[in-house]
Coordinates of C-alpha atoms and ligand atoms in Angstrom, one line a residue:
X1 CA 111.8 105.6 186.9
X2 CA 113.6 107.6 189.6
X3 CA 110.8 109.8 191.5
X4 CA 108.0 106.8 191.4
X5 CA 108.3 103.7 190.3
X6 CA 104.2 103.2 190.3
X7 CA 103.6 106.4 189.6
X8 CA 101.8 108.0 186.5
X9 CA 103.4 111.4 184.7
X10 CA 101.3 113.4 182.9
X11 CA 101.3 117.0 181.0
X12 CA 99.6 118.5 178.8
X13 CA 100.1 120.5 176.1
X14 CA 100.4 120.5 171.9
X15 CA 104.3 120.9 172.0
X16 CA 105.1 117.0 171.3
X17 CA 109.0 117.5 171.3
X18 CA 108.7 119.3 174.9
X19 CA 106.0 116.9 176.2
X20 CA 108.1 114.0 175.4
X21 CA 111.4 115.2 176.8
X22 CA 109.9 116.9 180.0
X23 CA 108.3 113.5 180.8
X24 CA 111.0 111.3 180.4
X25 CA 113.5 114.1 181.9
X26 CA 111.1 114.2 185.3
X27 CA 110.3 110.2 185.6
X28 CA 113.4 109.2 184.1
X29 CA 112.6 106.9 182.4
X30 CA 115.3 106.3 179.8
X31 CA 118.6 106.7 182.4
X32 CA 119.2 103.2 183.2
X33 CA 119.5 102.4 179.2
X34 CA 122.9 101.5 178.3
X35 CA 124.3 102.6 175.1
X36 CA 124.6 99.2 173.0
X37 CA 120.5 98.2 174.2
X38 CA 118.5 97.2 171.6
X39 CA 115.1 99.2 172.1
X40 CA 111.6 98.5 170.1
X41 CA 109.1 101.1 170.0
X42 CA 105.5 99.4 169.7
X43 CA 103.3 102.2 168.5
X44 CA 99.6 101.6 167.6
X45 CA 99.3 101.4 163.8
X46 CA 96.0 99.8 164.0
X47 CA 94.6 101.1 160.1
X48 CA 97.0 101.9 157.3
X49 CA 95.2 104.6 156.3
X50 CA 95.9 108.2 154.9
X51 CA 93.6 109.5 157.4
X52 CA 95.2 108.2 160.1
X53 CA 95.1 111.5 163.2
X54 CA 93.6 109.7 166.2
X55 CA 93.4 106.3 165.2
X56 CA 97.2 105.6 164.4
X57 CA 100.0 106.7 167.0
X58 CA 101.4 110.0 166.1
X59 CA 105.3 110.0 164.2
X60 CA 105.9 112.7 166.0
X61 CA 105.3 111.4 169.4
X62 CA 107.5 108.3 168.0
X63 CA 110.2 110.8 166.8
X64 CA 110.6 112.9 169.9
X65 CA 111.4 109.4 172.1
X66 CA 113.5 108.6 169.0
X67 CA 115.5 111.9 169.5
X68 CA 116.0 111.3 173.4
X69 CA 117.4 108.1 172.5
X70 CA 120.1 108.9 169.9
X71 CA 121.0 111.6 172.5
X72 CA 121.9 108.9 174.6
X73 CA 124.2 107.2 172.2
X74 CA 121.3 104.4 171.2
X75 CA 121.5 103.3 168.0
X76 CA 120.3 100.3 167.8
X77 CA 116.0 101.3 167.8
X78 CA 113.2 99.5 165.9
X79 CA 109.7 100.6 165.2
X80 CA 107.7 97.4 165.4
X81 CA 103.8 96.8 165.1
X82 CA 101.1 94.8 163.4
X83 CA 98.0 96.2 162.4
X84 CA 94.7 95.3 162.2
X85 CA 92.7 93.0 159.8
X86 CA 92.6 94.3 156.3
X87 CA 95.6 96.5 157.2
X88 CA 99.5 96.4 157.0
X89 CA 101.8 97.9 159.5
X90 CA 104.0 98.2 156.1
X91 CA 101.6 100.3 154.4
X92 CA 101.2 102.5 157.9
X93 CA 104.5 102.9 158.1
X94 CA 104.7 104.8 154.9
X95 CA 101.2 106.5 154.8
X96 CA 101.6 107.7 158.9
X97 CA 105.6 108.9 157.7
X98 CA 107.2 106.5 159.9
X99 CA 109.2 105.0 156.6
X100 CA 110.7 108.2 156.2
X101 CA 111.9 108.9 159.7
X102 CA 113.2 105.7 159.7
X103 CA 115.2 106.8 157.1
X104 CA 116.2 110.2 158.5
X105 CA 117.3 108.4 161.9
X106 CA 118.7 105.0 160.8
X107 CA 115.8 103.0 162.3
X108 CA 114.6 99.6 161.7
X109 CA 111.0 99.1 160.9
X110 CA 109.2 95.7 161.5
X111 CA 106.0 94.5 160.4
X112 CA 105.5 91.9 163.3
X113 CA 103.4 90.2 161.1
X114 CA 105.8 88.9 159.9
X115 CA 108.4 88.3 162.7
X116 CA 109.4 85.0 164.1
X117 CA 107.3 84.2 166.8
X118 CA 108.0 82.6 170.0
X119 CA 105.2 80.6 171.9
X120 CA 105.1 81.6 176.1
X121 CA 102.8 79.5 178.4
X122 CA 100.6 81.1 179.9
X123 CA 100.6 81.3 183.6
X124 CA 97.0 82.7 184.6
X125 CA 93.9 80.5 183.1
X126 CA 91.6 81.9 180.7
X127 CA 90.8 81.1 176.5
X128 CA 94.9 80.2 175.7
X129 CA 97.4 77.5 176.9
X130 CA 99.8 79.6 174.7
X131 CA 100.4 82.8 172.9
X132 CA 102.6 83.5 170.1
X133 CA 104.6 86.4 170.6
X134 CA 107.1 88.4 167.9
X135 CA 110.6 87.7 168.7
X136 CA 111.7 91.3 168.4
X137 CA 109.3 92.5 170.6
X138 CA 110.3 89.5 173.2
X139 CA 113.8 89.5 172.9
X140 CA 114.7 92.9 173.2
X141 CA 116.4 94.6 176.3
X142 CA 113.6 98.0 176.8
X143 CA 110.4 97.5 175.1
X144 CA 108.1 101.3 175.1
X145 CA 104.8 101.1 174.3
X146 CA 102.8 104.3 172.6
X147 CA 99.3 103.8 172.8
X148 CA 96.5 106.0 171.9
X149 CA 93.6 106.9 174.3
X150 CA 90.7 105.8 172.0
X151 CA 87.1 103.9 172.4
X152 CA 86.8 100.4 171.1
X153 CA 83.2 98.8 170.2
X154 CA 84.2 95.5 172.0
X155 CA 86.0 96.8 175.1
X156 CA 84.3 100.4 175.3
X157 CA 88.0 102.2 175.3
X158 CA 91.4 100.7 174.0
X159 CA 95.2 102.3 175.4
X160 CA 97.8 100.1 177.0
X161 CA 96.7 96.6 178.0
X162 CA 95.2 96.0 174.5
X163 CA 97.9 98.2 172.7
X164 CA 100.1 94.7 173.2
X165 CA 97.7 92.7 170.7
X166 CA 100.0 93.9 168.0
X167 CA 103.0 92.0 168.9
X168 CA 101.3 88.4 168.1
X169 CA 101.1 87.1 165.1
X170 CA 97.7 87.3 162.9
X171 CA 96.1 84.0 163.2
X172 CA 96.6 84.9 166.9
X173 CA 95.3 88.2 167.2
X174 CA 92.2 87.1 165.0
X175 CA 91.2 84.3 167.6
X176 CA 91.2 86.7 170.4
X177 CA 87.9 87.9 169.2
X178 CA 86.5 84.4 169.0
X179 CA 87.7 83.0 172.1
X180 CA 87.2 86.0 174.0
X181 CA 89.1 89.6 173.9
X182 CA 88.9 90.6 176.8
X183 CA 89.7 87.8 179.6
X184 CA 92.7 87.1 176.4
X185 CA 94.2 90.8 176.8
X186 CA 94.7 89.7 180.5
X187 CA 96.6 87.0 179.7
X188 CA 98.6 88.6 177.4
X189 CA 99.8 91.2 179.9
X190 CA 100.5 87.8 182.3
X191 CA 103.5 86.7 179.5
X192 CA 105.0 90.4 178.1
X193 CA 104.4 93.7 179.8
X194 CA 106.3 97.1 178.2
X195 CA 109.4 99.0 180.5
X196 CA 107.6 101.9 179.4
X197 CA 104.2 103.1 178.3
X198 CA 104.4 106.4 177.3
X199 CA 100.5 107.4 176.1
X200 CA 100.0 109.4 173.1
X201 CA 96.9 111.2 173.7
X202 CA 97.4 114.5 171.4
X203 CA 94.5 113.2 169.4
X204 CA 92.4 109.9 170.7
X205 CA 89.0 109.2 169.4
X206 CA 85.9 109.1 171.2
X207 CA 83.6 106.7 169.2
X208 CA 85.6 103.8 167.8
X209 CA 89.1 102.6 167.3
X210 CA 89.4 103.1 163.7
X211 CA 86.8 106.2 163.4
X212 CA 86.7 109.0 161.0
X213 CA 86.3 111.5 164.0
X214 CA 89.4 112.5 166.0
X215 CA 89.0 114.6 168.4
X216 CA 91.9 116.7 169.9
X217 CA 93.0 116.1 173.6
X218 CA 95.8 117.4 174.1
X219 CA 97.7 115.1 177.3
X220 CA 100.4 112.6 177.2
X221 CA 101.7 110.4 180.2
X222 CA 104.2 108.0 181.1
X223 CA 104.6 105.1 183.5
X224 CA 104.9 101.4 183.4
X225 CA 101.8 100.2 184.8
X226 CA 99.1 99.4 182.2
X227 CA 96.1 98.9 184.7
X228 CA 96.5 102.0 186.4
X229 CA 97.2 103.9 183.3
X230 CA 94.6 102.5 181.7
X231 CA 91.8 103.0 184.5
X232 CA 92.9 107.0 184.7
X233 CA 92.2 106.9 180.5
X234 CA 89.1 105.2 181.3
X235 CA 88.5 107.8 184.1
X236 CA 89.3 110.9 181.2
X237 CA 87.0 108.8 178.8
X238 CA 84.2 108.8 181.4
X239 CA 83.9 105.5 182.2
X240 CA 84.5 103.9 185.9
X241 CA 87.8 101.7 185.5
X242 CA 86.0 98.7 186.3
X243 CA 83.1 99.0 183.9
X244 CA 86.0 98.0 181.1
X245 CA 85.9 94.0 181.3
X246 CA 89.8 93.3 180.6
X247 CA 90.8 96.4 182.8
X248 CA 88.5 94.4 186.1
X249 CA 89.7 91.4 184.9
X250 CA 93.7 92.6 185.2
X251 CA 92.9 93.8 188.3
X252 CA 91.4 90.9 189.7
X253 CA 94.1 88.7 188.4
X254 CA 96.7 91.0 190.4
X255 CA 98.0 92.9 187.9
X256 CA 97.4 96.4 189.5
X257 CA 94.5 98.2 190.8
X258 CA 91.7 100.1 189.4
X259 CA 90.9 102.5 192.8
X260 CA 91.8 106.0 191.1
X261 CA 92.5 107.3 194.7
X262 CA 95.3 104.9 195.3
X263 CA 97.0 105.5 191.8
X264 CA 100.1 108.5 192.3
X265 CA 99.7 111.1 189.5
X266 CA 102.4 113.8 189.0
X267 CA 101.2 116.5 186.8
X268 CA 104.2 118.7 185.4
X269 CA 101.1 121.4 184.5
X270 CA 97.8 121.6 184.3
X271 CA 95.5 122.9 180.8
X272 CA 93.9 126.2 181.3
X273 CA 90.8 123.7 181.4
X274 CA 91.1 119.9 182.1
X275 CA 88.9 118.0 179.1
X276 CA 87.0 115.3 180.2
X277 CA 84.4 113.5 177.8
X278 CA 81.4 111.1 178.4
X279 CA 81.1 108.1 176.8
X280 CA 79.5 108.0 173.3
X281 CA 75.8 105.9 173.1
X282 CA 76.6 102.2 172.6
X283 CA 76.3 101.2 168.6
X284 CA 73.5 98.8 169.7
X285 CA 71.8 102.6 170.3
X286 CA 72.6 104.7 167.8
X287 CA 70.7 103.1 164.8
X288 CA 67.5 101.9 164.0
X289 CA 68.8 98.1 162.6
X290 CA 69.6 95.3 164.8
X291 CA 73.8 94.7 165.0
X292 CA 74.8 91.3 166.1
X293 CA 78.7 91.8 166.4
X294 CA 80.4 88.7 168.5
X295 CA 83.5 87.8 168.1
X296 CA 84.1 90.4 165.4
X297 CA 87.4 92.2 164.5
X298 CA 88.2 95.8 165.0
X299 CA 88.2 96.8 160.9
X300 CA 84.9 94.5 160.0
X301 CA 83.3 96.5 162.9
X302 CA 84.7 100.0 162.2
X303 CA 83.9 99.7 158.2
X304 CA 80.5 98.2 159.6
X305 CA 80.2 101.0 161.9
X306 CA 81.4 103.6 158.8
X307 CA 78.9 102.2 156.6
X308 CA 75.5 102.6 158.8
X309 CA 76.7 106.1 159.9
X310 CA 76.6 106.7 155.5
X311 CA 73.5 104.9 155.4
X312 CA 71.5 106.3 158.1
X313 CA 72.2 109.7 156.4
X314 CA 70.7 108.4 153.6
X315 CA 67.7 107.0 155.5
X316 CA 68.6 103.9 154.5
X317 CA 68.5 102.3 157.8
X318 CA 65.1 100.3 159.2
X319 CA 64.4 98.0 162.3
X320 CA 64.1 94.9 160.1
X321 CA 67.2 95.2 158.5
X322 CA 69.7 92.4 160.7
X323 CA 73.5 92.8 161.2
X324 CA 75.4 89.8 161.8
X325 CA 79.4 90.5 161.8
X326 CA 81.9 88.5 163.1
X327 CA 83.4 84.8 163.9
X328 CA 80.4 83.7 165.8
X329 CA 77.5 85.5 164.3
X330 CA 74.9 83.0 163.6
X331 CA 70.7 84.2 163.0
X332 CA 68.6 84.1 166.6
X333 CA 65.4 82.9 166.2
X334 CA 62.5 84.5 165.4
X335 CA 64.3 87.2 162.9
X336 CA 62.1 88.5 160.5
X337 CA 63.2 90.8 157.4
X338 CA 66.7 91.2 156.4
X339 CA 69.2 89.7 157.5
X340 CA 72.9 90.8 156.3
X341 CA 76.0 88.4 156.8
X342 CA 78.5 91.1 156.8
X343 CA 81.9 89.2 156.4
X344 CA 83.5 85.9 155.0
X345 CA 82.9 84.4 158.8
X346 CA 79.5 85.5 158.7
X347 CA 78.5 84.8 155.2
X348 CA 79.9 80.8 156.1
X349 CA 78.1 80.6 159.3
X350 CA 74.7 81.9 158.2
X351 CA 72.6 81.9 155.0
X352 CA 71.5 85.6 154.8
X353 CA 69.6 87.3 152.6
X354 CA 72.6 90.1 151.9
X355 CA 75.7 88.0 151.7
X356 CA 79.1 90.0 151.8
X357 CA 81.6 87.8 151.4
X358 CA 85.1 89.7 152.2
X359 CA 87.4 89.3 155.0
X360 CA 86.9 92.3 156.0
X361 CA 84.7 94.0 153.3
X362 CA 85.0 97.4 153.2
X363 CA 82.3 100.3 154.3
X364 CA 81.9 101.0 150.4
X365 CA 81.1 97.4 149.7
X366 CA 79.0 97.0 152.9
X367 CA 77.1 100.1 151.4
X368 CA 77.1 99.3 147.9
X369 CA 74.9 95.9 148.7
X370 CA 72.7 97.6 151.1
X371 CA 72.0 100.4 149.2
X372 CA 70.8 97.7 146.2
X373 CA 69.0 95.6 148.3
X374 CA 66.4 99.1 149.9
X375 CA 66.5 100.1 146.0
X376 CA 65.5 96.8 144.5
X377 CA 61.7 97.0 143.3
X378 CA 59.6 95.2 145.3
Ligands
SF4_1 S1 85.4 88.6 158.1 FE1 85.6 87.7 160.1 S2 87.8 87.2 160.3 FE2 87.5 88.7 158.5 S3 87.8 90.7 159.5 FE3 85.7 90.2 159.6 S4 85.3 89.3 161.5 FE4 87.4 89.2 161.2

């Protein structure tokens, strides 16, 4: 980047085309790329889902980059994530439109899923020796990330440091939540670290990663540093950088810094009134059950999540009824009344009284054995 190397772009604005080409025309970004690079694009495709506005990185955020590039004479651009449990990148491809641009600009699309991987040591110390990381993603001469600025129920918010989860392979990604996400994020950004971020925040989402709830925003930026982006989305979120564990932890291991007075931010304009949000009440909070959640994955938690919103509408929802999701649930002592194993790892850890044995069930099977347990006759 020309005017800054450490320096964060922003604008705002709901004219993606323009966003994307006045941000990579001021920091640019894309002028040292060489006409016969290979380029991946790793959007965030976390849900393969029709409903996909603010959980799933916008096409046309993807297509305006993809634009710039072909301008440049690049041809050779792939479209690579993975997505998250219970999901396909292949199936978000074609639900989020991405199969058909593909198609309209000669791209390659890749399910890193199913890549060949590669496995790096590690150089800082934390849960992994070694991480297994997609080929494409590794090998490849300018590697953009396109997060989304979203909150997460394990980290509080997700955008660029976690955004790079999706380039591992699945049994990787998966023991991330059992070993420990956040201290494992760090490590990841030790071994493979984008040329460019370019954040997609035209829609983010302020209550989980995978919600039903999008909320419009209205911002992009670019840079290359994933703490300091990061702590300025934590900053917009309404969090203090530091009070998101992986985003301390990265600073801590040297990977940037979290003081918001020490980060460079060029804004190309500024919104008739600059949105900033607080952060939503922790899910521990906002029902009357008890959630025990560690080590869960993103989609167990967000159908979880989907399923008590339905059932406290209902009044369905009660302080004796017991939560347990994820790889390392297991029953505290001293529970009394029900206790729900939500999830194959749950339902083999524990014996509960609601056992739902999916990996990951969905909210409407979630509901559908809750609802029949608070109907049975007593
Ligand atoms: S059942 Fe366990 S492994 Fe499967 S998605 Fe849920 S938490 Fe993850």
């Amino acid at each position: 980047m020309n005017h800054n190397e450490n320096a964060i772009t922003l604008t705002y604005g709901t004219q993606i085309l323009k966003m994307v080409q006045d941000l990579m025309e001021k920091t640019g970004a894309l002028d040292a790329l060489r006409r016969d690079d290979t380029v991946v694009i790793k959007p965030n495709l976390v849900a393969s889902r029709k409903d996909w506005v603010g959980v799933d990185t916008d096409p046309r955020v993807v297509e305006a980059l993809v634009k710039m590039l072909k301008d440049r004479g690049i041809s050779r651009i792939t479209v690579g994530d993975g997505a998250g449990m219970g999901n396909s990148a292949t199936k978000a491809f074609s639900l989020c439109g991405y199969t058909e641009m593909a198609k309209r600009y000669g791209l390659e699309l890749i399910d890193f899923e199913k890549d060949r991987f590669t496995k790096l040591e590690v150089p800082l110390a934390g849960p992994f020796r070694k991480l297994e990381i997609a080929r494409t993603a590794l090998e490849c001469d300018f590697l953009i990330s396109i997060p989304l600025m979203k909150a997460h129920f394990q980290t509080l918010m997700t955008c660029s440091l976690k955004n790079m989860k999706g380039i591992m392979s699945r049994s990787q990604k998966t023991s991330f939540h059992s070993r420990g996400l956040h201290k494992s994020i760090v490590q990841l950004a030790t071994v493979i670290s984008p040329d460019l971020i370019l954040v997609d925040g035209i829609h983010g989402n302020l209550t989980s990663e995978t919600g039903r709830d999008p909320v419009a925003i209205g911002m992009m930026m670019a840079g290359k540093r994933p703490v300091e982006i990061d702590s300025l989305v934590a900053d917009i979120l309404g969090y203090a950088p530091r009070d998101i564990k992986h985003i301390a932890y990265a600073e801590d291991a040297g990977l940037g810094t979290t003081n918001l007075e020490k980060i460079s931010v060029q804004r190309l304009n500024r919104p008739a009134k600059e949105k900033r949000f607080a952060p939503p009440t922790h899910y521990t909070k906002r029902f009357e059950c008890r959630i025990e959640a560690e080590g869960a994955c993103c989609t167990c938690m967000g159908n979880l999540i989907f399923a008590l919103e339905r059932l406290n509408e209902q009044g369905l929802l009660s302080q004796d009824q017991h939560f347990m999701v994820g790889q390392k649930a297991g029953i505290s002592s001293g529970i009394s009344g029900t206790t729900i194993a939500v999830g194959q790892c749950a339902a083999k850890r524990i014996h509960a009284d609601i056992q739902i044995n999916d990996c990951p069930p969905t909210a409407r099977t979630i509901l559908r054995h809750v609802v029949a347990d608070r109907r049975k006759p007593s």
